[in-house]
Amino acid sequence: MQLKRVVITGLGALTPIGNTVDEYWNGLKNGVSGAAGITRFDATRFRTRFACEVKNFDVQSYIPRQEARKMDWFTQYAVVTADQAIEDAGFDKEKLDLDRVGVIWGAGIGGLKTFEDEVLSFGGGDGTPRFNPFFIPKMIADSASGLISIRHGFRGPTYVTVSACASSGNALIDAFNYIRLGKMDACVSGGSEAAVTQAGVGGFNALKALSERNDDAATASRPYDKDRDGFVLGEGGAALVLEEYEHAKARGAKIYCEIVGGGMSSDAYHITAPHPDGRGAFMCMKLALEDAGLAPEAVDYVNTHGTSTPIGDPQELKAIERLFGDHVTKLNISSTKSMTGHLLGGAAAIEAVAAILAIQHQTIPPTINHFTDDPDINPQLNLTFNQAQTREVNVAISNTFGFGGHNTCVVFKKI
Amino acid sequence: MSEISAKVKQIIIDKLGVEESEVTPEASFTNDLGADSLDTVELIMEFEKEFNVSIPDDQAETITTVGQAVAYLEEHAK
């Protein structure tokens, strides 16, 4: 069967460097750091006392208090960004076949804050098993897709993918696949996370995964720098409206770009460490480009997973060097996590938006916080350090990898 | 208005997001104040916490209006 073409017709973003797509892009192109001291809880006794939090977010300006209080933070971020993306897409709901519009969201953890609050409340009581009836529906990860579907009346496939930090990569690829198979006309996809909580920070600290650069939080996320010491926890999310190309054309929609390929692979190696040869990273990029029918030479920009961990960063670059061969020095590569921190299940979504905006603006957002070259990283790679670069961008790919050895890569192409 | 009645009213206003004037003794949680089944369960739980009582399920099912809640709590609150 002839696969259908799929385009991006709406975007929404709520990130540590901007609460709309425009603000997010301004932050990205100007190299703004989203990291600062934690305000969500008293972090005095934690090894890491900073994060990339969403700022100046008053949920009641988007969602009535009575509805918002029944949503975990990660769901509030999902609902708000989905609203933005749906508005941006300019749908006339009267003319949509709502049975053919889905919601496929990504969340790595889900309602961690809700779980933490309820269990602390129970643990601090006299043992009476008294739990709030909204506890489970608030906490479970699928509530994000369920509430977006209820809010907008979308009755196609709706669910949440869970693959740690690759979650929203899987969500985007699923949405892409169902639309190109003709199962849906459009799908709201994306991802969100809200893990800046005591359990979130404490748990990642226990894994020694987080940067502990408390004396200089703003520069702590420094992918590819010799002195990188772990990732910076971020929160927020992004939404994308994926739409079948002819459907979008017929209604005269604004089209950002085409999504042309998705690749997925697994390391089959270790629950938290990436494969030392970058095998899974290599495979997901190779499969994504094959899926897109593109040669590696067609790629202009790679938005990397690049979390700023000592082990992870060089392995991904090795996989990129192996896949792209001589073309590798002609690529722009950057890790926008240097600015946003790591949004876990929301990472692939906000980075997909960064890749799409790079195509739209023909500008590569930088890898900020570069001070010292790492002798183990090929100096000929253009890692877009510290300053955005303008260039022709026809094809951009975005990598995201998760604990459990899940790897995803998505390919976007100018239309 | 009793202290219990005032507290019950405040919990209902807070949880259901309704106006104080709507919270009359006759007002039904579901028919008048917009509560669904989960909201009602939450209200009962909040009453239990606030007044340090345990309301058995068969009793909870009979509490469907503001007045019924106040009456039950005035009788059972410790």
CSV table of C-alpha atoms in Angstrom, one decimal, chain B residues 12-54:
chain,number,residue,atom,x,y,z
B,12,ILE,CA,-17.6,22.1,49.7
B,13,ILE,CA,-16.7,25.6,48.3
B,14,ASP,CA,-13.1,24.6,48.1
B,15,LYS,CA,-13.5,21.2,46.6
B,16,LEU,CA,-16.4,21.8,44.2
B,17,GLY,CA,-15.5,25.4,43.3
B,18,VAL,CA,-19.0,26.7,43.9
B,19,GLU,CA,-20.2,30.0,45.3
B,20,GLU,CA,-21.1,30.3,48.9
B,21,SER,CA,-24.7,31.3,48.1
B,22,GLU,CA,-25.2,28.0,46.3
B,23,VAL,CA,-24.3,25.9,49.3
B,24,THR,CA,-27.8,25.8,50.9
B,25,PRO,CA,-28.9,23.0,53.3
B,26,GLU,CA,-31.1,21.5,50.6
B,27,ALA,CA,-28.4,21.6,47.9
B,28,SER,CA,-27.6,18.2,46.4
B,29,PHE,CA,-23.9,17.5,45.7
B,30,THR,CA,-24.6,15.9,42.4
B,31,ASN,CA,-27.8,17.6,41.2
B,32,ASP,CA,-27.1,21.2,42.3
B,33,LEU,CA,-23.4,21.5,43.0
B,34,GLY,CA,-22.0,19.7,39.9
B,35,ALA,CA,-20.2,16.9,41.8
B,36,ASP,CA,-19.5,13.6,40.0
B,37,SER,CA,-19.2,10.3,41.8
B,38,LEU,CA,-15.5,10.8,42.5
B,39,ASP,CA,-16.1,14.4,43.9
B,40,THR,CA,-18.6,12.9,46.3
B,41,VAL,CA,-16.1,10.3,47.5
B,42,GLU,CA,-13.5,13.1,48.0
B,43,LEU,CA,-16.0,15.2,50.0
B,44,ILE,CA,-16.7,12.4,52.4
B,45,MET,CA,-13.0,11.8,52.8
B,46,GLU,CA,-12.4,15.4,53.5
B,47,PHE,CA,-15.2,15.4,56.1
B,48,GLU,CA,-13.6,12.4,57.7
B,49,LYS,CA,-10.2,14.1,57.9
B,50,GLU,CA,-11.5,17.4,59.1
B,51,PHE,CA,-13.8,16.0,61.8
B,52,ASN,CA,-11.7,12.9,62.7
B,53,VAL,CA,-14.5,10.5,62.1
B,54,SER,CA,-14.9,7.4,60.0
